[in-house]
XYZ file of C-alpha atoms in Angstrom:
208
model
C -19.783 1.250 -40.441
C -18.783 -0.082 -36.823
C -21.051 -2.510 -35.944
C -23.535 -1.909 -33.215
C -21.272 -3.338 -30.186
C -18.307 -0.321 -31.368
C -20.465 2.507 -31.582
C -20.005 3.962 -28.259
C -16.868 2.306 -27.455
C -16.828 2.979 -23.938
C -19.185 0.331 -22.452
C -17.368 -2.453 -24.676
C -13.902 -1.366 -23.456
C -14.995 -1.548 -20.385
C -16.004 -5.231 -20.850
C -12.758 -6.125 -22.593
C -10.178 -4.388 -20.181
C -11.951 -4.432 -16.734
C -11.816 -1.769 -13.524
C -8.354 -0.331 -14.703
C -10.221 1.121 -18.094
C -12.288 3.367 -15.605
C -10.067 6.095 -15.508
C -10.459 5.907 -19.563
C -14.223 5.921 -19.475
C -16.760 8.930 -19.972
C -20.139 8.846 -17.899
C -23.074 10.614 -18.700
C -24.327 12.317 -16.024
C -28.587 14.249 -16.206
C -28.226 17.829 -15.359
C -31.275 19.296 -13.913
C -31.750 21.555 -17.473
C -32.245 17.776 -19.442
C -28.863 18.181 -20.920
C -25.934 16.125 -20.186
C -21.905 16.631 -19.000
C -19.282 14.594 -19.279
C -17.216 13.527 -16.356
C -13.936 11.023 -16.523
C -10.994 9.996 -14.600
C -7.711 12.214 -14.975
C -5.274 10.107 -16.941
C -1.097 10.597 -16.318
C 0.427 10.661 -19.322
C 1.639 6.534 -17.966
C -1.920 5.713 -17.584
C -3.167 7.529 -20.793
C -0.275 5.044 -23.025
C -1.109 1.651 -21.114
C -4.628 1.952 -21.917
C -3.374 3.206 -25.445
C -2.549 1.061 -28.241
C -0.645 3.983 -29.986
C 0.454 7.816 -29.284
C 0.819 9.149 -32.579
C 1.673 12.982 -34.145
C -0.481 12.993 -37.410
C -2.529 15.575 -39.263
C -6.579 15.086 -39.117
C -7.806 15.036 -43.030
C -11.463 15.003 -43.852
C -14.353 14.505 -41.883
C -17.748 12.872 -42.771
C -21.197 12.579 -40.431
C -23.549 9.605 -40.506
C -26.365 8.293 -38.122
C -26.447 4.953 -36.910
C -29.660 3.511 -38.252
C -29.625 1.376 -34.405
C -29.606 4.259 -32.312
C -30.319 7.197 -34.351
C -26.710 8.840 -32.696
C -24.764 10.988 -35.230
C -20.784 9.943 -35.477
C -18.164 11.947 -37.240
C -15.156 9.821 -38.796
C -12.253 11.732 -39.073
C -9.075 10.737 -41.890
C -5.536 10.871 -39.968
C -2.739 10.553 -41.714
C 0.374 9.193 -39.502
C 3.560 11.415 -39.493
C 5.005 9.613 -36.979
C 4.213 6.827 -33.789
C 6.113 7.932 -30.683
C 4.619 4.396 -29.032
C 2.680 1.287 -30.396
C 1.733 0.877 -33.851
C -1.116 2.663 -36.087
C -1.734 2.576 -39.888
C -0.514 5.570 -41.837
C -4.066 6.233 -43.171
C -7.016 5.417 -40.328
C -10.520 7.016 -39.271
C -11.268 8.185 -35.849
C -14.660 7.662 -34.987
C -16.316 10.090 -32.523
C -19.707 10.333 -31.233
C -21.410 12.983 -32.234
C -21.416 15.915 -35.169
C -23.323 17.854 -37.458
C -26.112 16.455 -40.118
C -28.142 19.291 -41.931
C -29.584 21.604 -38.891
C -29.122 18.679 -36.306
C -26.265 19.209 -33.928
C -24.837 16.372 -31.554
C -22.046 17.161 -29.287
C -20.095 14.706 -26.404
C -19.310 17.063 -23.851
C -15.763 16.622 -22.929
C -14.841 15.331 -25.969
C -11.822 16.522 -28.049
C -12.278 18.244 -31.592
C -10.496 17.299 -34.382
C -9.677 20.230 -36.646
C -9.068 19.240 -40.698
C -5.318 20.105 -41.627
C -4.743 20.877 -37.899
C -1.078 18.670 -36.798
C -1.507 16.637 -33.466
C -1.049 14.095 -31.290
C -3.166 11.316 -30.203
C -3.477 8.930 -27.685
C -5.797 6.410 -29.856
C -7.060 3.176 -29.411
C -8.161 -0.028 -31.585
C -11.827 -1.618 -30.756
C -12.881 -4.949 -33.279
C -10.983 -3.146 -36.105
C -11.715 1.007 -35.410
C -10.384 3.414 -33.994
C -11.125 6.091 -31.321
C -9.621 8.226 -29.050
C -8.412 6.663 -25.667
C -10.133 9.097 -23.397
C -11.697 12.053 -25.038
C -10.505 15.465 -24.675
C -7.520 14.061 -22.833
C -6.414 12.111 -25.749
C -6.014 15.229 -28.076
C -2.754 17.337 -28.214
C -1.981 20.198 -30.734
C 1.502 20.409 -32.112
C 2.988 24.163 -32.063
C 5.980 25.127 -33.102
C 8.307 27.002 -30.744
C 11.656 28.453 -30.256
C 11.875 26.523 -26.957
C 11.242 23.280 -29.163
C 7.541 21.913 -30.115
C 4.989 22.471 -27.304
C 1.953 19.681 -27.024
C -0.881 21.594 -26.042
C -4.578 20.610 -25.259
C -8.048 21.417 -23.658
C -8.854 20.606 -20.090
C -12.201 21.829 -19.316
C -15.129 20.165 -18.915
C -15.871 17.157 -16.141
C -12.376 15.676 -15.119
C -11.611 14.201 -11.775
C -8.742 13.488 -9.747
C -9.062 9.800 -8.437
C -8.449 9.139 -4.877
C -7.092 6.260 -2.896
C -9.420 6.767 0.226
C -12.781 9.044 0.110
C -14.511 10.825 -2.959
C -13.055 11.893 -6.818
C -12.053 15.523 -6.505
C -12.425 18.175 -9.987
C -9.632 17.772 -11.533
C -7.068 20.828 -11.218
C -4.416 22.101 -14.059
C -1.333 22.750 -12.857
C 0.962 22.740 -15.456
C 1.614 26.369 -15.393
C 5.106 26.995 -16.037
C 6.245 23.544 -16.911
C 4.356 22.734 -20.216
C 4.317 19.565 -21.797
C 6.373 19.462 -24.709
C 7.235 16.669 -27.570
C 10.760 15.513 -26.023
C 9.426 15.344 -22.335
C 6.362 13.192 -23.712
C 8.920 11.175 -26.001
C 11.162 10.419 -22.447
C 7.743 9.225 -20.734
C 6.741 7.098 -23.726
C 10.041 5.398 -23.590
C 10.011 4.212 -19.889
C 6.539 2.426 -20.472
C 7.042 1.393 -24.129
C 6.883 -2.876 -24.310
C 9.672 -4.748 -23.889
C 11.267 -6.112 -27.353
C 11.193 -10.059 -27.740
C 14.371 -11.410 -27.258
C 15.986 -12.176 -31.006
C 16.544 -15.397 -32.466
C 20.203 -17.058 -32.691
C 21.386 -16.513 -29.614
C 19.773 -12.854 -29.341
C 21.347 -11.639 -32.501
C 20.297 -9.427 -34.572
């Protein structure tokens, strides 16, 4: 189990990587019914891999739901199995660990989160807290692999609580306008290249 400082991971990354992880970070905001939405910061693709310590396509496995005896929140752990890292470095076999789930008739859900479907193929923008593993922000960090005859289309969910983040004056909701020019594996690949680290020069005289 993570300990208690991991659980939610998004007040300790906010800790450990400053104002630029606010654009990664969920807030809770009351509604006026006593529930609660989700809103968070728009991510480019750019943003999404430098606050990323991989971008992986992988299938999700298994899923198990506990309750953290701390807080009494339910987490689901999900097994992904790595197929491939298109930037930074994962293990093969990992857990992502999401708040909320399903124990017995109680139901916990993260609005704006992303669900992770057993045997479903994907890619994910994940992200490595004192030794576990979550997405990097949400719903945003969740692709879904389909095959196409135009080459293998990245597809995700965009629809609860994200905002465009503005220079001068307030956030504005977050608009979709990818119509017509949809992500797809090699035009995510050609991003991940331009931002992928630098590596150190060999030894010998740069040699390999």
């Amino acid at each position: 189990r993570p300990p208690r400082s991991t659980l939610f991971p998004y007040t300790t990354l906010f800790r450990s990587r400053g104002a630029a992880l606010l654009a990664a970070l969920a807030l809770t905001v009351p509604m006026a019914d006593s529930a609660h939405a989700t809103t968070a910061v728009y991510l480019s693709e750019v943003e999404h891999a430098l606050e990323s310590d991989a971008v992986i396509l992988a299938t999700v496995g298994e899923q198990r739901v506990d309750r953290d005896p701390a807080t009494g929140r339910l987490f689901t752990h999900t097994a992904v199995h790595l197929q491939k890292s298109l930037y930074g470095d994962a293990p093969v076999d990992f857990e992502v660990h999401q708040m909320g789930g399903r124990l017995g008739d109680e139901i916990l859900r993260l609005p704006g989160d992303a669900t992770l479907i057993p045997g479903e193929a994907v890619c994910l923008f994940v992200r490595q807290v004192d030794g576990f593993w979550y997405l990097t922000a949400l719903q945003q960090s969740k692709y879904s692999v389909i095959p196409s005859l135009d080459g293998t289309l990245l597809e995700r969910d965009l629809d609860e609580g994200l905002f465009h983040r503005n220079k001068v004056g307030p956030m504005r909701p977050f608009v979709d306008d990818s119509e017509g020019s949809p992500m797809t594996l090699a035009r995510l690949a050609i991003i991940l290249e331009e931002v992928a680290p630098v590596p150190a020069p060999a030894a010998n005289g740069g040699e390999q």
